[in-house]
Short mmCIF file of C-alpha atoms and ligand atoms in Angstrom, two decimals:
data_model
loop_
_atom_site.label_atom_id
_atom_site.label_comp_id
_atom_site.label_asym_id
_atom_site.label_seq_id
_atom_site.Cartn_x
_atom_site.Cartn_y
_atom_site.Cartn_z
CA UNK A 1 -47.73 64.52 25.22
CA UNK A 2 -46.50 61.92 27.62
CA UNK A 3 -43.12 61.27 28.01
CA UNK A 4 -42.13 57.90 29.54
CA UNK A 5 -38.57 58.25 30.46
CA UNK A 6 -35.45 60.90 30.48
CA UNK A 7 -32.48 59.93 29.13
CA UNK A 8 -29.39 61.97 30.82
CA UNK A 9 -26.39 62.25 28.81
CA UNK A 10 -23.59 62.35 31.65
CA UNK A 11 -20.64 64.19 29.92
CA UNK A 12 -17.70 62.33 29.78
CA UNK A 13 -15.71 64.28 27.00
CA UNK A 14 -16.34 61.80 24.31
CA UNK A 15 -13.85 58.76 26.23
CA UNK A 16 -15.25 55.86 27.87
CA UNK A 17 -13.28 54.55 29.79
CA UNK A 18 -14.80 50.73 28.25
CA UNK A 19 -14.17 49.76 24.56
CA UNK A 20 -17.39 47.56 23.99
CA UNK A 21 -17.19 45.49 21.10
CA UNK A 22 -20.66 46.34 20.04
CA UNK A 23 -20.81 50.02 21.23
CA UNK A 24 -21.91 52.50 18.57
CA UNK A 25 -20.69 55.55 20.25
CA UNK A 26 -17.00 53.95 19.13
CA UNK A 27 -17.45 55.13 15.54
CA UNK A 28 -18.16 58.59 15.99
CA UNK A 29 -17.01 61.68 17.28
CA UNK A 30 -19.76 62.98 19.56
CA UNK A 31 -21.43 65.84 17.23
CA UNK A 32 -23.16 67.58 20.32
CA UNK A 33 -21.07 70.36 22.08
CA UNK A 34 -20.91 69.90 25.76
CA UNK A 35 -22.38 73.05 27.11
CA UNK A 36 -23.32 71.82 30.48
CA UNK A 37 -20.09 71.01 31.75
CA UNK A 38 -19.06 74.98 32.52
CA UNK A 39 -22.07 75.31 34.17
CA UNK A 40 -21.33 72.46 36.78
CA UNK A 41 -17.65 73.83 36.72
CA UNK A 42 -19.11 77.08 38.18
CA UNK A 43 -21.53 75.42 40.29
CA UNK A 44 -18.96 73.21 42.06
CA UNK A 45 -16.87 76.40 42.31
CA UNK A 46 -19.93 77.93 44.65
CA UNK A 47 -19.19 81.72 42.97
CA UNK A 48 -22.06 83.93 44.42
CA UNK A 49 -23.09 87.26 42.01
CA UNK A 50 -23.03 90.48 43.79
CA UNK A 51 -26.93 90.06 44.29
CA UNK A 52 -26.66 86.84 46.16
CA UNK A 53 -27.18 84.35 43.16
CA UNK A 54 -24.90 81.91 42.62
CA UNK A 55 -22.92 82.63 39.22
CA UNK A 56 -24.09 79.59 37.43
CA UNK A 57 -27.88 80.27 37.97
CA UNK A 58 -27.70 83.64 35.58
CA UNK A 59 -25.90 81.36 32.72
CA UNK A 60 -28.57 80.81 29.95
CA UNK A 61 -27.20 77.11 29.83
CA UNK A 62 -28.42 77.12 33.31
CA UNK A 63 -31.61 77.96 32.54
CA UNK A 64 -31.98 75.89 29.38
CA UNK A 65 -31.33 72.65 31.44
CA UNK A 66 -33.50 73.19 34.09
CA UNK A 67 -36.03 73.57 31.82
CA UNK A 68 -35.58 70.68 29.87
CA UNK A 69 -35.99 68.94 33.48
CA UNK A 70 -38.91 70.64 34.45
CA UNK A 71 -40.85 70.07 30.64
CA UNK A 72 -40.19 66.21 31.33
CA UNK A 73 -41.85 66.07 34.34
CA UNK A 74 -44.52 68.55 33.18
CA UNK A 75 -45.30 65.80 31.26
CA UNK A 76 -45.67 63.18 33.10
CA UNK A 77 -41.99 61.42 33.17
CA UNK A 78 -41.06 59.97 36.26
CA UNK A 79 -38.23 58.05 35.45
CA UNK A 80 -34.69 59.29 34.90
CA UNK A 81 -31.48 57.20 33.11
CA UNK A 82 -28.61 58.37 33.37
CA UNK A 83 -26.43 57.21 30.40
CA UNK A 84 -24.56 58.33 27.88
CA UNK A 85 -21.47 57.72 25.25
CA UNK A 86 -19.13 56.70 28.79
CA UNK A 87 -19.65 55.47 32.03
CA UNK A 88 -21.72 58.31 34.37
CA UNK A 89 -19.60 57.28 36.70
CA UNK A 90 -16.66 58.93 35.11
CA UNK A 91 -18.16 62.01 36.06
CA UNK A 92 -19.17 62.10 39.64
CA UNK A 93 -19.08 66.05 40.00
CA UNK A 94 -21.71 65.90 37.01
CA UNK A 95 -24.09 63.08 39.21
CA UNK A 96 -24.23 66.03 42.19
CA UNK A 97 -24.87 68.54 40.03
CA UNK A 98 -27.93 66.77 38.66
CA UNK A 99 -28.65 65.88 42.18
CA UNK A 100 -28.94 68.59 43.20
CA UNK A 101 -30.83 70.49 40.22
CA UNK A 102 -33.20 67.44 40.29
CA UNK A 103 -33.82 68.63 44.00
CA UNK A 104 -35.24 72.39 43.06
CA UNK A 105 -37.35 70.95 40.37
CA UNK A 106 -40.99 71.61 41.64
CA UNK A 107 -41.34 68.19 41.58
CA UNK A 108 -38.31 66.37 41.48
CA UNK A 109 -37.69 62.86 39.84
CA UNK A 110 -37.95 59.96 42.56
CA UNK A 111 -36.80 57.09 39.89
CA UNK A 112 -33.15 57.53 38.99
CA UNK A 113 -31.60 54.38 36.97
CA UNK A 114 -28.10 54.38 36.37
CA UNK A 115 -27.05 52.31 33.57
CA UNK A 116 -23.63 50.79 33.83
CA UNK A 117 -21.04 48.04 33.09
CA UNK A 118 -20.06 47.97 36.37
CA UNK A 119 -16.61 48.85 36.43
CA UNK A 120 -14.91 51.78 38.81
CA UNK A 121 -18.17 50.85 41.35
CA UNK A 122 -16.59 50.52 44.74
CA UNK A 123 -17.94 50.83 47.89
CA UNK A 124 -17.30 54.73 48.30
CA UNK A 125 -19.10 55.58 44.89
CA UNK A 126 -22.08 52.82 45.33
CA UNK A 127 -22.95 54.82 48.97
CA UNK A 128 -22.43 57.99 47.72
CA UNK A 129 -24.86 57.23 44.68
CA UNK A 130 -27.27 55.92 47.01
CA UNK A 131 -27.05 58.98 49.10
CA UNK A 132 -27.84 61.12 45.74
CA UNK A 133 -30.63 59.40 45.36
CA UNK A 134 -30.03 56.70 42.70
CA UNK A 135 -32.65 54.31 42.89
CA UNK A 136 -32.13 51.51 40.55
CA UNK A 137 -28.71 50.32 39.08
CA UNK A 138 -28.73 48.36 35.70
CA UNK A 139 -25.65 46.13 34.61
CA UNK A 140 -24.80 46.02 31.16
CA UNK A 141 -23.51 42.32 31.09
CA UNK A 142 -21.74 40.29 27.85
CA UNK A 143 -21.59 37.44 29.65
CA UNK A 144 -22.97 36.83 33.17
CA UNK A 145 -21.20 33.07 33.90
CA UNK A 146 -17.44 33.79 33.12
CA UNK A 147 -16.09 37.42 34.16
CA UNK A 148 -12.90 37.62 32.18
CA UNK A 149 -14.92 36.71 29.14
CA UNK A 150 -17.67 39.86 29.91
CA UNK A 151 -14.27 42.12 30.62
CA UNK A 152 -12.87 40.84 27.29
CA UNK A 153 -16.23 42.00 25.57
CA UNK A 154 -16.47 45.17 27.14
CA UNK A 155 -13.01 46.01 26.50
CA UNK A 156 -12.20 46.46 30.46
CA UNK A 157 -8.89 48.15 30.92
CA UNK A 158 -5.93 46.01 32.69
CA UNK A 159 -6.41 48.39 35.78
CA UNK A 160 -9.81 48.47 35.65
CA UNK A 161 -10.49 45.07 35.69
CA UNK A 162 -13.06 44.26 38.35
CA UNK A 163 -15.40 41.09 39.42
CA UNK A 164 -19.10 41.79 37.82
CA UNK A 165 -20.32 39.23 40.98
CA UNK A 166 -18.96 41.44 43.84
CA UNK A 167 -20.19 44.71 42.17
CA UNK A 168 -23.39 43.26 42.05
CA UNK A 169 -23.29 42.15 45.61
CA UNK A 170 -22.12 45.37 46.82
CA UNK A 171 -24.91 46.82 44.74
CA UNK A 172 -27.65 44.34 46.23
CA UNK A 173 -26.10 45.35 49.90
CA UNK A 174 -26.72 48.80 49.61
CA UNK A 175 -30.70 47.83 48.69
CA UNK A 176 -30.45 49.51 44.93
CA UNK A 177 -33.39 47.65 43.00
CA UNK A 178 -31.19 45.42 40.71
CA UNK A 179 -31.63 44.78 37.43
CA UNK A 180 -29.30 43.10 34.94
CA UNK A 181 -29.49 43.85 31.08
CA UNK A 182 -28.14 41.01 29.17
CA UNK A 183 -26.55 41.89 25.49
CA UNK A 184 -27.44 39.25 23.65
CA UNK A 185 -24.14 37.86 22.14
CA UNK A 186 -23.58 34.22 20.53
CA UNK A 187 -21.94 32.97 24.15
CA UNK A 188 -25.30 32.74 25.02
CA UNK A 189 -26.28 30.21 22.44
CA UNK A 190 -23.89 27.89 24.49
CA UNK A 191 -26.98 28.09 27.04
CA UNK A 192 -30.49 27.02 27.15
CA UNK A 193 -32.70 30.28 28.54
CA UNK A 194 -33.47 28.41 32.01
CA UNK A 195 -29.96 28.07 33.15
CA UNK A 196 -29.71 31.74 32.53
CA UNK A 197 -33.06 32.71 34.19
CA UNK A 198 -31.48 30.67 37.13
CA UNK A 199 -28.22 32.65 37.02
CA UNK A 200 -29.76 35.90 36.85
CA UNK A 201 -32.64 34.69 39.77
CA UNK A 202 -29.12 33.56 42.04
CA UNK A 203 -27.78 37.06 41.68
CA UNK A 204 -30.45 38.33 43.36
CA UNK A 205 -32.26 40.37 39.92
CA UNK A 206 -35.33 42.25 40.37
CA UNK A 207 -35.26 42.71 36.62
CA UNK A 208 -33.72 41.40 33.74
CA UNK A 209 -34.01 42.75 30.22
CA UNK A 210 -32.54 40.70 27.36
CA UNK A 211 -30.83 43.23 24.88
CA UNK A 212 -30.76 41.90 21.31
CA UNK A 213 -28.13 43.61 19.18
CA UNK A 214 -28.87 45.37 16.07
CA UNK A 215 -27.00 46.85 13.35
CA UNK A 216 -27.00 49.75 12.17
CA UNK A 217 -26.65 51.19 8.37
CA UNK A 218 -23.84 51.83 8.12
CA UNK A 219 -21.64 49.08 7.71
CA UNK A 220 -18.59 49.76 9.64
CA UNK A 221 -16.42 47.70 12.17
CA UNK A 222 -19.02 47.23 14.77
CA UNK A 223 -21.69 45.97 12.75
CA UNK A 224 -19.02 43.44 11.17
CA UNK A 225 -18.71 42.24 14.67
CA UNK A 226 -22.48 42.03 15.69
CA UNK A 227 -22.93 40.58 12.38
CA UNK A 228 -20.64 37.77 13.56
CA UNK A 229 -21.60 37.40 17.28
CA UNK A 230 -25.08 38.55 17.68
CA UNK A 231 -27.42 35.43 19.12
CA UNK A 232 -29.46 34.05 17.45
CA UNK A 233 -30.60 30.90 18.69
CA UNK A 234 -30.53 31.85 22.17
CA UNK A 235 -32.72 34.67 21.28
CA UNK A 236 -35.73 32.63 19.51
CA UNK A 237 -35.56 30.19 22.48
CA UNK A 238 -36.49 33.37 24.87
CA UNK A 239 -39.18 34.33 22.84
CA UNK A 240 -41.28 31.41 23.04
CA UNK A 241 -39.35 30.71 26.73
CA UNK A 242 -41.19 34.12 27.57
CA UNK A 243 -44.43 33.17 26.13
CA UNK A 244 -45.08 30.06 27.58
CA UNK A 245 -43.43 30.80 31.16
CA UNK A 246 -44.29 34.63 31.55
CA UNK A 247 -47.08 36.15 32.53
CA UNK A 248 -47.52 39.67 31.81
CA UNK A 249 -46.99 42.27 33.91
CA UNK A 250 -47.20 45.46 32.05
CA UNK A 251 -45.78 47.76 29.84
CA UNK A 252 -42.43 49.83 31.03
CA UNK A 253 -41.08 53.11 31.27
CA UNK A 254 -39.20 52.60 28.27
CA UNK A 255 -42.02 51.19 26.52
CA UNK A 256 -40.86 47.27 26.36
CA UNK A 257 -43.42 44.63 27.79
CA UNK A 258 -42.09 43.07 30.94
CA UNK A 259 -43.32 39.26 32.54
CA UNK A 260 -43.35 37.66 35.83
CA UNK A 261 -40.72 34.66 35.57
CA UNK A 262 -39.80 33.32 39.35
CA UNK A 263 -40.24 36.27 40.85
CA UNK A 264 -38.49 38.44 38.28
CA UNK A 265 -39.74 41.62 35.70
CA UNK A 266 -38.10 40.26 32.69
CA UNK A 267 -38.37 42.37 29.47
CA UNK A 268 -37.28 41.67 25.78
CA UNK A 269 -35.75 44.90 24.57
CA UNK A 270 -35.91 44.31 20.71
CA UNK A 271 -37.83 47.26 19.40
CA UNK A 272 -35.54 50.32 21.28
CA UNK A 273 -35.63 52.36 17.86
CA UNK A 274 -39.72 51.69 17.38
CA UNK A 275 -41.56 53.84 15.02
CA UNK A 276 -44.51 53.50 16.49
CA UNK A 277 -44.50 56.66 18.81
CA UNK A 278 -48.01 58.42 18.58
CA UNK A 279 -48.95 60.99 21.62
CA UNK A 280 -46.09 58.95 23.84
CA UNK A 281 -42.77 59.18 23.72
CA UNK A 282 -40.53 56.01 24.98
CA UNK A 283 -38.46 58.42 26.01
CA UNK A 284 -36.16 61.22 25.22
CA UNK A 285 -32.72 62.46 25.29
CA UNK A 286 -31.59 65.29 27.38
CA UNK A 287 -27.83 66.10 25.79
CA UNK A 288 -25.20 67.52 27.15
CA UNK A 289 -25.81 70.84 24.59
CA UNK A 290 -28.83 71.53 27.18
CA UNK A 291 -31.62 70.26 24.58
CA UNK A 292 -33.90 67.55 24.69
CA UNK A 293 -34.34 64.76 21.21
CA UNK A 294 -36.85 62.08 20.44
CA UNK A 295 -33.85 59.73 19.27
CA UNK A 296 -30.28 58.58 19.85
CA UNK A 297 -29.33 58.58 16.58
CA UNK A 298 -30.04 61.87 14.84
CA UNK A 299 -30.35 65.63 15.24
CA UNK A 300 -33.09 66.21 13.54
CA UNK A 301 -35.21 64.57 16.26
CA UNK A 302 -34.97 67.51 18.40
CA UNK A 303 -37.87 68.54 20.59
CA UNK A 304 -36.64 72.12 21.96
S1 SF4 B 401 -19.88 51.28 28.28
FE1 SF4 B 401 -21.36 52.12 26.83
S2 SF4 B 401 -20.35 53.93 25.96
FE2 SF4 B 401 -18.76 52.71 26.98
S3 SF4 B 401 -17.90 51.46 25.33
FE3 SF4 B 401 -19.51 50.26 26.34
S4 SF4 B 401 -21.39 50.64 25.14
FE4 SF4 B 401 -19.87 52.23 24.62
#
């Protein structure tokens, strides 16, 4: 089995501190109990057993996690996201604690992506997640010309309200590899694909990966709303924008195809649910109950 990429599920007690119009963690209560959090509780409290061992490393949560670390890269994953159903940054006690665990692995992961809007990155937690040794930062972005817009579609709190271009600077200072994931709403139709190939190339993107936006089955309020504001023009333009401009450059991590365009890895990401996983998984999920799953969207995908 080859596994392409881990997926980290960074606990952050089911709130995100966003309210994305499209997000489909909004519509559910998180069914997975969070077993890892005690254990970084008790690791951050630096108990030591009688025996010399700190406290945490005799919890069987403990040991299921690190295991689930080690089987990824026993089979040949390199690449780590950290993700989840908030913002990983809402947790930063959880970040060390991988950090650290990463760092006893026997080999440990060298490709750490954190995926993020953007919002509660300063200059204190951009350092210190470069010092932890977060490689590659990806922006989820709604819209990448008009900032209030993107915090209106993310659903940025009033005191959270932040400028996506000066994160992204600040992010570009401290050398991250830089790569901005567009969600493909219907503000993008208002644009023809060069002008935003020439936004993203200004920014300073070492990758960008167009996100279309899918519904799912079951109806509810956020599919109403991708129903209405999903692209759809935009997104046929970068298709053939892609095939006549690109030229290939492999296949990803994650599994998507990425292109050389000016300089750039773009990707389309339209097939993140594919069926078509043989001896290779895309990738899979490492919840926050200490067990690993071939999907996002169901239980019964679960490896071990
Ligand atoms: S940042 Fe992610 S988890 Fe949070 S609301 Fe947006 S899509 Fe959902």
């Amino acid at each position: 089995m080859k596994i392409q990429s881990l997926s980290i599920v960074v606990p952050t007690k089911n709130k995100c501190v966003n309210a994305c119009k499209f997000c489909v963690s909004r519509t559910h209560t998180n069914p997975y109990d969070d077993k890892i959090s005690s254990v970084v509780k008790e690791w951050n409290e630096d108990i030591q057993c009688t025996d010399g061992i700190y406290y945490y490393e005799n919890s069987i949560e403990y040991k299921d996690y690190y295991n689930r670390l080690q089987f990824a890269r026993d089979n040949g994953c390199n690449v780590v996201v950290l993700t989840g159903t908030g913002e990983p940054i809402q947790n930063p006690k959880f970040l060390d604690f991988f950090s650290e665990i990463n760092d006893t692995l026997t080999t440990p992961f060298k490709s750490i992506e954190m995926q993020t809007t953007g919002v509660m990155l300063d200059e204190e937690s951009v350092a210190h997640l470069r010092a932890i040794g977060v490689t590659t930062i990806s922006f989820s972005i709604s819209n990448i010309f008009d900032n209030d817009k993107n915090l209106e579609l993310i659903g940025c709190h009033n005191k959270l309200k932040f400028d996506l271009i000066e994160t992204i600077n600040l992010v570009k200072r401290y050398d991250f590899n830089l790569r901005l994931s567009l969600n493909l709403v219907n503000d993008y139709d208002n644009y023809t694909v060069q002008h935003v190939i020439d936004r993203c190339k200004e920014l300073g993107a070492d990758q960008v990966t167009f996100r279309k936006l899918y519904k799912s089955e079951l109806n509810n309020e956020i599919d109403k709303w991708i129903e209405k504001n999903a692209s759809v023009n935009f997104y046929n333009e970068l298709v053939e924008y892609v095939k006549e401009n690109g030229k290939f450059l492999g296949i990803l991590p994650f599994g998507a195809s990425s292109y050389n365009i000016d300089e750039m890895s773009v990707v389309i990401d339209d097939d993140c649910m594919s069926e078509d996983i043989k001896e290779t998984y895309k990738y899979l999920v490492l919840r926050e109950n200490c067990k690993v799953y071939t999907r996002w969207e169901t239980k019964s995908s679960l490896v071990f």
